[in-house]
CSV table of C-alpha atoms in Angstrom, one decimal:
chain,number,residue,atom,x,y,z
N,24,MET,CA,-38.7,210.9,123.5
N,25,ARG,CA,-37.9,207.3,123.3
N,26,GLU,CA,-40.1,205.1,125.5
N,27,HIS,CA,-41.3,201.6,126.1
N,28,ARG,CA,-44.8,201.1,124.6
N,29,TYR,CA,-47.5,199.1,126.3
N,30,ARG,CA,-51.1,198.0,125.7
N,31,ILE,CA,-53.0,198.0,129.0
N,32,THR,CA,-56.2,195.8,129.2
N,33,LEU,CA,-58.7,196.1,132.0
N,34,GLU,CA,-61.2,193.3,132.4
N,35,HIS,CA,-64.1,193.5,134.9
N,36,LEU,CA,-64.2,190.0,136.4
N,37,ALA,CA,-66.8,190.3,139.1
N,38,THR,CA,-69.1,192.8,140.9
N,39,PRO,CA,-69.7,193.1,144.6
N,40,LYS,CA,-73.3,192.0,144.3
N,41,GLN,CA,-74.4,188.9,142.5
N,42,GLY,CA,-76.3,189.5,139.3
N,43,GLU,CA,-74.9,193.0,138.5
N,44,PRO,CA,-73.6,193.3,135.0
N,45,THR,CA,-69.8,193.5,134.4
N,46,HIS,CA,-68.3,196.1,132.0
N,47,ALA,CA,-66.8,195.2,128.7
N,48,ALA,CA,-63.0,195.1,128.7
N,49,ILE,CA,-61.2,198.3,127.8
N,50,SER,CA,-57.7,198.5,126.2
N,51,PHE,CA,-55.4,201.4,125.6
N,52,GLU,CA,-51.9,202.1,124.5
N,53,THR,CA,-49.4,204.2,126.5
N,54,GLY,CA,-45.7,204.8,126.8
N,55,ASN,CA,-43.4,205.0,129.7
N,56,HIS,CA,-39.7,205.9,130.0
N,57,ASP,CA,-39.2,203.0,132.4
N,58,ASP,CA,-39.6,199.2,131.8
N,59,LEU,CA,-42.8,198.6,133.7
N,60,PHE,CA,-42.1,194.9,134.1
N,61,THR,CA,-38.8,195.7,135.9
N,62,ILE,CA,-40.6,198.2,138.2
N,63,VAL,CA,-43.3,195.6,139.1
N,64,ASP,CA,-40.6,193.1,139.9
N,65,LYS,CA,-38.7,195.6,142.1
N,66,VAL,CA,-41.9,196.5,144.1
N,67,ARG,CA,-42.8,192.8,144.4
N,68,SER,CA,-39.3,192.0,145.7
N,69,LYS,CA,-39.8,194.4,148.7
N,70,SER,CA,-42.5,192.0,150.0
N,71,GLN,CA,-44.5,194.9,151.5
N,72,PHE,CA,-47.6,193.5,149.8
N,73,ASP,CA,-48.8,190.4,148.1
N,74,ALA,CA,-47.8,190.1,144.4
N,75,ASP,CA,-51.1,191.4,143.0
N,76,THR,CA,-51.2,194.4,145.3
N,77,ALA,CA,-47.5,195.2,144.6
N,78,ALA,CA,-48.3,195.1,140.8
N,79,SER,CA,-51.3,197.4,141.3
N,80,LEU,CA,-49.2,199.8,143.3
N,81,ALA,CA,-46.3,199.8,140.8
N,82,LEU,CA,-48.5,200.1,137.7
N,83,GLY,CA,-50.8,202.7,139.2
N,84,LEU,CA,-47.9,204.9,140.3
N,85,LYS,CA,-46.0,204.5,137.0
N,86,LEU,CA,-49.0,205.3,134.9
N,87,PHE,CA,-50.0,208.3,137.0
N,88,THR,CA,-46.5,209.7,137.3
N,89,GLU,CA,-45.8,209.4,133.6
N,90,VAL,CA,-48.8,211.6,132.9
N,91,MET,CA,-47.5,214.0,135.5
N,92,LEU,CA,-44.1,214.0,133.9
N,93,LYS,CA,-45.5,214.6,130.4
N,94,ASN,CA,-47.7,217.4,131.7
N,95,ARG,CA,-45.3,218.9,134.3
N,96,SER,CA,-46.3,222.5,133.5
N,97,ASN,CA,-50.0,221.7,134.1
N,98,PRO,CA,-51.0,223.5,137.4
N,99,LEU,CA,-53.2,220.5,138.3
N,100,PHE,CA,-50.1,218.6,139.4
N,101,ALA,CA,-48.3,221.5,141.2
N,102,ASP,CA,-49.4,220.5,144.7
N,103,ILE,CA,-48.7,216.8,144.4
N,104,SER,CA,-45.3,216.8,142.6
N,105,GLN,CA,-43.0,217.0,145.6
N,106,PRO,CA,-45.1,214.7,147.9
N,107,MET,CA,-45.2,212.2,145.0
N,108,ARG,CA,-41.4,212.4,144.7
N,109,ASP,CA,-41.0,211.9,148.4
N,110,PHE,CA,-43.3,208.9,148.4
N,111,ILE,CA,-41.5,207.2,145.5
N,112,GLN,CA,-38.1,207.8,147.2
N,113,LYS,CA,-39.5,206.2,150.4
N,114,LEU,CA,-40.8,203.2,148.4
N,115,LYS,CA,-37.5,202.8,146.6
N,116,ALA,CA,-35.6,202.9,150.0
N,117,GLN,CA,-37.6,199.9,151.3
N,118,PRO,CA,-35.2,196.9,151.6
N,119,GLN,CA,-35.6,194.0,149.2
N,120,VAL,CA,-36.4,190.6,150.7
N,121,THR,CA,-34.5,187.7,149.4
N,122,GLU,CA,-36.1,184.3,148.7
N,123,ALA,CA,-34.6,182.9,151.9
N,124,GLU,CA,-36.2,185.7,153.9
N,125,ASN,CA,-39.7,185.1,152.4
């Protein structure tokens, strides 16, 4: 399967309590059939959330659903497949907000 390839890096910037140690950064590579940058831009354009929250939602969904797609026969995902499709369709149906509306 042809796919976009990505390196995801997670850095622990702060803890809830002062003085607690942070974790070392982790990095991993993954693939996705969609261009994740385009998806993030689309979710951000709907202005349902601030830019960072929209990016978190878009990336979280795309990373999770790509695992589901690649493992669609795994019974672990059986109960969530249709609700996830419904949620994604609802998210896609949200109107985009133009710069003038922001």
